[in-house]
Every structure is written in structure tokens, then in C-alpha cells.
PDB file of C-alpha atoms in Angstrom:
ATOM      1  CA  MET A   1       0.000   0.000   0.000  1.00 69.00           C
ATOM      2  CA  ASP A   2       2.826   2.423   0.842  1.00 73.00           C
ATOM      3  CA  ASN A   3       4.833   1.789  -2.350  1.00 76.00           C
ATOM      4  CA  GLY A   4       5.366   4.998  -4.290  1.00 79.00           C
ATOM      5  CA  ILE A   5       3.309   7.195  -1.950  1.00 83.00           C
ATOM      6  CA  LYS A   6       4.982  10.621  -1.644  1.00 80.00           C
ATOM      7  CA  CYS A   7       2.557  12.315   0.769  1.00 81.00           C
ATOM      8  CA  THR A   8       2.139  11.347   4.413  1.00 82.00           C
ATOM      9  CA  LEU A   9       0.128   8.146   4.806  1.00 80.00           C
ATOM     10  CA  SER A  10      -1.357   7.195   8.164  1.00 82.00           C
ATOM     11  CA  LYS A  11      -3.048   3.829   8.728  1.00 80.00           C
ATOM     12  CA  PHE A  12      -4.896   2.377  11.675  1.00 80.00           C
ATOM     13  CA  ALA A  13      -7.058  -0.756  11.428  1.00 77.00           C
ATOM     14  CA  ASP A  14      -9.306  -0.059   8.427  1.00 77.00           C
ATOM     15  CA  ASP A  15      -8.755   3.725   8.392  1.00 82.00           C
ATOM     16  CA  THR A  16      -6.325   5.377   6.003  1.00 83.00           C
ATOM     17  CA  LYS A  17      -5.384   9.045   6.009  1.00 83.00           C
ATOM     18  CA  LEU A  18      -3.452  10.759   3.240  1.00 82.00           C
ATOM     19  CA  CYS A  19      -2.002  14.157   4.118  1.00 84.00           C
ATOM     20  CA  GLY A  20      -0.231  16.669   1.966  1.00 83.00           C
ATOM     21  CA  VAL A  21       0.326  20.351   1.376  1.00 80.00           C
ATOM     22  CA  VAL A  22      -1.714  21.638  -1.533  1.00 80.00           C
ATOM     23  CA  ASN A  23      -0.626  25.244  -1.922  1.00 77.00           C
ATOM     24  CA  THR A  24       0.811  24.803  -5.432  1.00 81.00           C
ATOM     25  CA  LEU A  25      -0.153  22.912  -8.577  1.00 84.00           C
ATOM     26  CA  GLU A  26       2.678  20.449  -7.873  1.00 86.00           C
ATOM     27  CA  GLY A  27       1.262  19.755  -4.404  1.00 82.00           C
ATOM     28  CA  ARG A  28      -2.192  19.202  -5.858  1.00 84.00           C
ATOM     29  CA  ASP A  29      -0.799  16.856  -8.522  1.00 88.00           C
ATOM     30  CA  ALA A  30       1.237  14.922  -5.927  1.00 89.00           C
ATOM     31  CA  ILE A  31      -1.758  14.255  -3.702  1.00 86.00           C
ATOM     32  CA  GLN A  32      -3.874  13.302  -6.733  1.00 89.00           C
ATOM     33  CA  ARG A  33      -1.178  10.820  -7.894  1.00 90.00           C
ATOM     34  CA  ASP A  34      -1.122   9.275  -4.422  1.00 89.00           C
ATOM     35  CA  LEU A  35      -4.927   9.033  -4.381  1.00 88.00           C
ATOM     36  CA  ASP A  36      -4.829   7.316  -7.782  1.00 89.00           C
ATOM     37  CA  ARG A  37      -2.129   4.925  -6.493  1.00 89.00           C
ATOM     38  CA  LEU A  38      -4.238   4.046  -3.447  1.00 88.00           C
ATOM     39  CA  GLU A  39      -7.271   3.475  -5.674  1.00 89.00           C
ATOM     40  CA  ARG A  40      -5.280   1.107  -7.920  1.00 90.00           C
ATOM     41  CA  TRP A  41      -3.961  -0.741  -4.847  1.00 88.00           C
ATOM     42  CA  ALA A  42      -7.499  -1.166  -3.488  1.00 87.00           C
ATOM     43  CA  HIS A  43      -8.748  -2.406  -6.875  1.00 90.00           C
ATOM     44  CA  ALA A  44      -5.840  -4.887  -7.196  1.00 91.00           C
ATOM     45  CA  ASN A  45      -6.706  -6.260  -3.740  1.00 90.00           C
ATOM     46  CA  CYS A  46     -10.454  -6.497  -4.488  1.00 92.00           C
ATOM     47  CA  MET A  47     -11.248  -3.677  -2.093  1.00 87.00           C
ATOM     48  CA  LYS A  48     -13.075  -0.364  -2.369  1.00 86.00           C
ATOM     49  CA  PHE A  49     -12.820   2.897  -0.508  1.00 84.00           C
ATOM     50  CA  ASN A  50     -16.119   3.934   1.047  1.00 83.00           C
ATOM     51  CA  LYS A  51     -16.741   7.258  -0.690  1.00 83.00           C
ATOM     52  CA  ALA A  52     -19.356   8.203   1.905  1.00 86.00           C
ATOM     53  CA  LYS A  53     -16.637   8.090   4.572  1.00 82.00           C
ATOM     54  CA  CYS A  54     -13.987   9.921   2.533  1.00 82.00           C
ATOM     55  CA  LYS A  55     -13.471  13.507   3.642  1.00 78.00           C
ATOM     56  CA  VAL A  56     -11.258  16.431   2.723  1.00 78.00           C
ATOM     57  CA  LEU A  57      -9.990  18.632   5.529  1.00 73.00           C
ATOM     58  CA  HIS A  58      -8.780  22.105   4.566  1.00 70.00           C
ATOM     59  CA  VAL A  59      -6.375  23.601   7.092  1.00 69.00           C
ATOM     60  CA  GLY A  60      -4.748  26.991   6.778  1.00 66.00           C
ATOM     61  CA  TRP A  61      -5.160  30.735   6.785  1.00 61.00           C
ATOM     62  CA  HIS A  62      -6.972  30.969   3.490  1.00 63.00           C
ATOM     63  CA  ASN A  63      -9.591  28.284   3.902  1.00 64.00           C
ATOM     64  CA  PRO A  64     -12.594  29.438   1.847  1.00 61.00           C
ATOM     65  CA  LYS A  65     -14.844  26.717   3.233  1.00 63.00           C
ATOM     66  CA  HIS A  66     -14.640  28.175   6.760  1.00 64.00           C
ATOM     67  CA  ASP A  67     -16.419  31.413   5.842  1.00 62.00           C
ATOM     68  CA  TYR A  68     -19.043  29.548   3.833  1.00 76.00           C
ATOM     69  CA  ARG A  69     -19.845  27.205   6.724  1.00 81.00           C
ATOM     70  CA  LEU A  70     -20.155  30.142   9.103  1.00 83.00           C
ATOM     71  CA  ALA A  71     -22.495  31.967   6.751  1.00 87.00           C
ATOM     72  CA  GLN A  72     -24.537  28.799   6.196  1.00 90.00           C
ATOM     73  CA  LYS A  73     -24.863  28.186   9.922  1.00 93.00           C
ATOM     74  CA  ALA A  74     -25.868  31.793  10.607  1.00 94.00           C
ATOM     75  CA  ASN A  75     -28.352  31.694   7.708  1.00 94.00           C
ATOM     76  CA  ARG A  76     -29.887  28.479   9.063  1.00 95.00           C
ATOM     77  CA  VAL A  77     -30.418  30.086  12.469  1.00 96.00           C
ATOM     78  CA  LEU A  78     -31.861  33.166  10.768  1.00 96.00           C
ATOM     79  CA  GLY A  79     -34.188  30.910   8.757  1.00 96.00           C
ATOM     80  CA  CYS A  80     -35.407  29.284  11.979  1.00 96.00           C
ATOM     81  CA  ILE A  81     -36.139  32.732  13.392  1.00 96.00           C
ATOM     82  CA  LYS A  82     -37.993  33.717  10.214  1.00 95.00           C
ATOM     83  CA  ARG A  83     -40.118  30.550  10.232  1.00 96.00           C
ATOM     84  CA  GLY A  84     -40.609  30.287  13.984  1.00 96.00           C
ATOM     85  CA  VAL A  85     -41.344  33.865  14.991  1.00 95.00           C
ATOM     86  CA  THR A  86     -44.482  35.540  13.705  1.00 94.00           C
ATOM     87  CA  SER A  87     -43.652  39.046  14.906  1.00 95.00           C
ATOM     88  CA  ARG A  88     -41.451  41.148  12.631  1.00 95.00           C
ATOM     89  CA  SER A  89     -41.071  44.006  15.081  1.00 95.00           C
ATOM     90  CA  ARG A  90     -37.672  45.485  15.855  1.00 95.00           C
ATOM     91  CA  GLU A  91     -38.159  44.651  19.557  1.00 96.00           C
ATOM     92  CA  VAL A  92     -38.366  40.929  18.715  1.00 96.00           C
ATOM     93  CA  ILE A  93     -36.099  40.411  15.686  1.00 96.00           C
ATOM     94  CA  LEU A  94     -33.137  42.568  16.752  1.00 95.00           C
ATOM     95  CA  PRO A  95     -32.492  40.810  20.105  1.00 96.00           C
ATOM     96  CA  LEU A  96     -32.909  37.401  18.441  1.00 96.00           C
ATOM     97  CA  TYR A  97     -30.422  38.349  15.718  1.00 96.00           C
ATOM     98  CA  SER A  98     -27.968  39.769  18.269  1.00 95.00           C
ATOM     99  CA  ALA A  99     -28.195  36.735  20.546  1.00 96.00           C
ATOM    100  CA  LEU A 100     -28.516  33.847  18.091  1.00 96.00           C
ATOM    101  CA  VAL A 101     -27.094  34.841  14.693  1.00 95.00           C
ATOM    102  CA  ARG A 102     -24.354  37.437  15.130  1.00 94.00           C
ATOM    103  CA  PRO A 103     -22.290  35.326  17.561  1.00 93.00           C
ATOM    104  CA  HIS A 104     -21.802  32.776  14.757  1.00 91.00           C
ATOM    105  CA  LEU A 105     -20.410  35.523  12.534  1.00 90.00           C
ATOM    106  CA  GLU A 106     -18.093  37.012  15.179  1.00 88.00           C
ATOM    107  CA  TYR A 107     -16.783  34.095  17.241  1.00 85.00           C
ATOM    108  CA  CYS A 108     -12.960  34.376  17.510  1.00 80.00           C
ATOM    109  CA  ILE A 109     -13.033  36.855  14.646  1.00 78.00           C
ATOM    110  CA  GLN A 110      -9.599  38.288  15.517  1.00 75.00           C
ATOM    111  CA  LEU A 111      -8.069  34.905  14.651  1.00 74.00           C
ATOM    112  CA  TRP A 112      -9.751  34.088  11.360  1.00 74.00           C
ATOM    113  CA  GLY A 113     -11.231  37.357  10.050  1.00 77.00           C
ATOM    114  CA  PRO A 114     -12.082  37.269   6.344  1.00 80.00           C
ATOM    115  CA  GLN A 115      -9.452  38.858   4.100  1.00 78.00           C
ATOM    116  CA  TYR A 116     -11.112  38.914   0.698  1.00 79.00           C
ATOM    117  CA  ARG A 117     -13.991  41.151  -0.359  1.00 86.00           C
ATOM    118  CA  ARG A 118     -16.118  38.163  -1.461  1.00 84.00           C
ATOM    119  CA  ASP A 119     -15.775  36.557   1.979  1.00 83.00           C
ATOM    120  CA  ILE A 120     -16.591  39.824   3.742  1.00 87.00           C
ATOM    121  CA  GLU A 121     -19.662  40.242   1.519  1.00 91.00           C
ATOM    122  CA  LEU A 122     -20.764  36.686   2.247  1.00 89.00           C
ATOM    123  CA  LEU A 123     -20.918  37.450   5.977  1.00 90.00           C
ATOM    124  CA  GLU A 124     -22.419  40.921   5.503  1.00 93.00           C
ATOM    125  CA  ARG A 125     -25.206  39.375   3.413  1.00 94.00           C
ATOM    126  CA  VAL A 126     -26.426  37.511   6.516  1.00 94.00           C
ATOM    127  CA  GLN A 127     -26.793  40.772   8.445  1.00 95.00           C
ATOM    128  CA  ARG A 128     -28.538  42.439   5.487  1.00 95.00           C
ATOM    129  CA  ARG A 129     -30.987  39.543   5.343  1.00 95.00           C
ATOM    130  CA  ALA A 130     -31.652  39.831   9.087  1.00 95.00           C
ATOM    131  CA  THR A 131     -32.349  43.564   8.941  1.00 96.00           C
ATOM    132  CA  ARG A 132     -34.757  43.060   6.023  1.00 95.00           C
ATOM    133  CA  LEU A 133     -36.898  40.861   8.293  1.00 94.00           C
ATOM    134  CA  ILE A 134     -37.870  43.848  10.411  1.00 95.00           C
ATOM    135  CA  ARG A 135     -41.250  45.311   9.505  1.00 94.00           C
ATOM    136  CA  GLY A 136     -41.133  48.884   8.269  1.00 93.00           C
ATOM    137  CA  LEU A 137     -37.480  48.817   7.196  1.00 93.00           C
ATOM    138  CA  GLU A 138     -37.774  46.664   4.065  1.00 88.00           C
ATOM    139  CA  HIS A 139     -37.800  49.665   1.712  1.00 91.00           C
ATOM    140  CA  LEU A 140     -34.631  51.243   3.170  1.00 93.00           C
ATOM    141  CA  SER A 141     -31.105  50.658   1.897  1.00 94.00           C
ATOM    142  CA  CYS A 142     -28.825  48.435   3.965  1.00 93.00           C
ATOM    143  CA  GLU A 143     -26.895  51.414   5.384  1.00 94.00           C
ATOM    144  CA  ASP A 144     -30.126  53.187   6.326  1.00 96.00           C
ATOM    145  CA  ARG A 145     -31.491  50.045   8.005  1.00 96.00           C
ATOM    146  CA  LEU A 146     -28.291  49.674  10.038  1.00 95.00           C
ATOM    147  CA  ARG A 147     -28.383  53.347  11.026  1.00 96.00           C
ATOM    148  CA  GLU A 148     -32.072  53.108  11.983  1.00 95.00           C
ATOM    149  CA  LEU A 149     -31.352  50.061  14.164  1.00 95.00           C
ATOM    150  CA  GLY A 150     -28.187  51.504  15.700  1.00 95.00           C
ATOM    151  CA  LEU A 151     -26.025  48.725  14.239  1.00 95.00           C
ATOM    152  CA  PHE A 152     -22.649  48.795  12.518  1.00 95.00           C
ATOM    153  CA  SER A 153     -21.574  46.683   9.569  1.00 94.00           C
ATOM    154  CA  LEU A 154     -19.799  43.479  10.566  1.00 93.00           C
ATOM    155  CA  GLU A 155     -16.641  44.881   8.985  1.00 92.00           C
ATOM    156  CA  LYS A 156     -16.727  47.909  11.315  1.00 94.00           C
ATOM    157  CA  ARG A 157     -17.454  45.640  14.279  1.00 93.00           C
ATOM    158  CA  ARG A 158     -14.393  43.542  13.361  1.00 91.00           C
ATOM    159  CA  LEU A 159     -12.240  46.678  13.194  1.00 91.00           C
ATOM    160  CA  TRP A 160     -13.597  47.794  16.575  1.00 92.00           C
ATOM    161  CA  GLY A 161     -12.823  44.348  18.040  1.00 88.00           C
ATOM    162  CA  ASP A 162      -9.297  44.454  16.591  1.00 88.00           C
ATOM    163  CA  LEU A 163      -8.704  47.865  18.154  1.00 92.00           C
ATOM    164  CA  ILE A 164      -9.976  46.670  21.538  1.00 90.00           C
ATOM    165  CA  ALA A 165      -7.793  43.537  21.359  1.00 85.00           C
ATOM    166  CA  ALA A 166      -4.730  45.633  20.419  1.00 88.00           C
ATOM    167  CA  TYR A 167      -5.410  48.055  23.282  1.00 90.00           C
ATOM    168  CA  GLN A 168      -5.819  45.207  25.776  1.00 88.00           C
ATOM    169  CA  TYR A 169      -2.622  43.593  24.523  1.00 85.00           C
ATOM    170  CA  LEU A 170      -0.690  46.849  24.909  1.00 90.00           C
ATOM    171  CA  LYS A 171      -2.080  47.324  28.419  1.00 88.00           C
ATOM    172  CA  GLY A 172      -0.959  43.814  29.383  1.00 83.00           C
ATOM    173  CA  ALA A 173      -4.360  42.148  29.606  1.00 77.00           C
ATOM    174  CA  TYR A 174      -3.057  39.075  27.768  1.00 71.00           C
ATOM    175  CA  ARG A 175       0.024  38.551  29.930  1.00 68.00           C
ATOM    176  CA  LYS A 176       0.067  35.353  31.915  1.00 64.00           C
ATOM    177  CA  ALA A 177       0.786  35.515  35.627  1.00 54.00           C
ATOM    178  CA  GLY A 178       4.527  35.660  36.254  1.00 52.00           C
ATOM    179  CA  GLU A 179       5.509  36.556  32.670  1.00 59.00           C
ATOM    180  CA  GLY A 180       7.842  39.465  32.096  1.00 52.00           C
ATOM    181  CA  VAL A 181       9.017  39.486  35.717  1.00 43.00           C
TER     182      VAL A 181
END
């Protein structure tokens, strides 16, 4: 099974993991060659890989799937609010959005914050959708709805959070006990 495999291969019982860096075309081709080799080995030994159990794990700073999953999760929660709550008043929708949806979009944001405009827009779209739920604001532009509700764009909230984190770091809030003594 290991013959000719260039990427890292990990085996335990009936589980096989193939790991490799795919940040270039050569890396992509190398992992594809190894996958093809493993497929040929399985076929030669009258075995099959269970495609339902095969997964791809993207790890790294520029993982596009992370933003999409966050937006999907936040949109699902927003959909539950839309279907489950009959009132469309600001007094009902705004606290539900703030408590149930926005935390998904802002959790640990200083660590993974979106870098590309398309990713930023993907997250902002969730907030736009939430503000459109509120009765009486549907006809307003997104900026006007945010102003009317006293909200900031998620991008401005991220900047505000970054500034707070930088200030706390400079003031020593992140120092562990005994460090720097």
C-alpha cells in the first residue's frame, strides 16, 4: 500500500489518512497521484474505498470553506427565526439576531477574520438579510437600516474588536501571571 506514496500516509485498522500540502499545482498533482495509487492498490486487492466516509480537511489561513460554513450556519439560524417567529417588530427580531445569529459571525473573529472582499460580503449578506426581516425597514437601503437600528456593519465591528484587542494587549491584559518578571 505504501509503495510509491509521496505524501504522508497514516493507517490504523481499516482507516487510512493521506495528508499533503496543496498550496501549489505540484502539491495538488502529488496528492492526486497518491490518491490514484491508493485506488489502484485497493482495486488490485479487491477492495473499495467507502466514498461516503472519505473527507477532505482544509487547514490553513486561506480556507474558503470556513467562511461559507459560518455563513450557512448563521443563515440556518436566521431561517429558523424567520419561520418560527411571527412578529417582525424590531423589539423581537433585533435581540434574536444579536443573541442567536451574530455570535456565529463574530466568534474568535480576531483569529480568522475574512481577508477577501467576497468573503466579507458573504458574511455581511447575513446581516442584510436579518435587517430586512424587520417590519417597516424593508424599503430602506442596507446602510439606512443599520443606522435606523443603531447597528454597525460586521466589517466595522471587526475593526472595533481588533482595536480593543490591540489596546488590551498593549495594556498587558493578555500577559500570563509571572511573565515578564
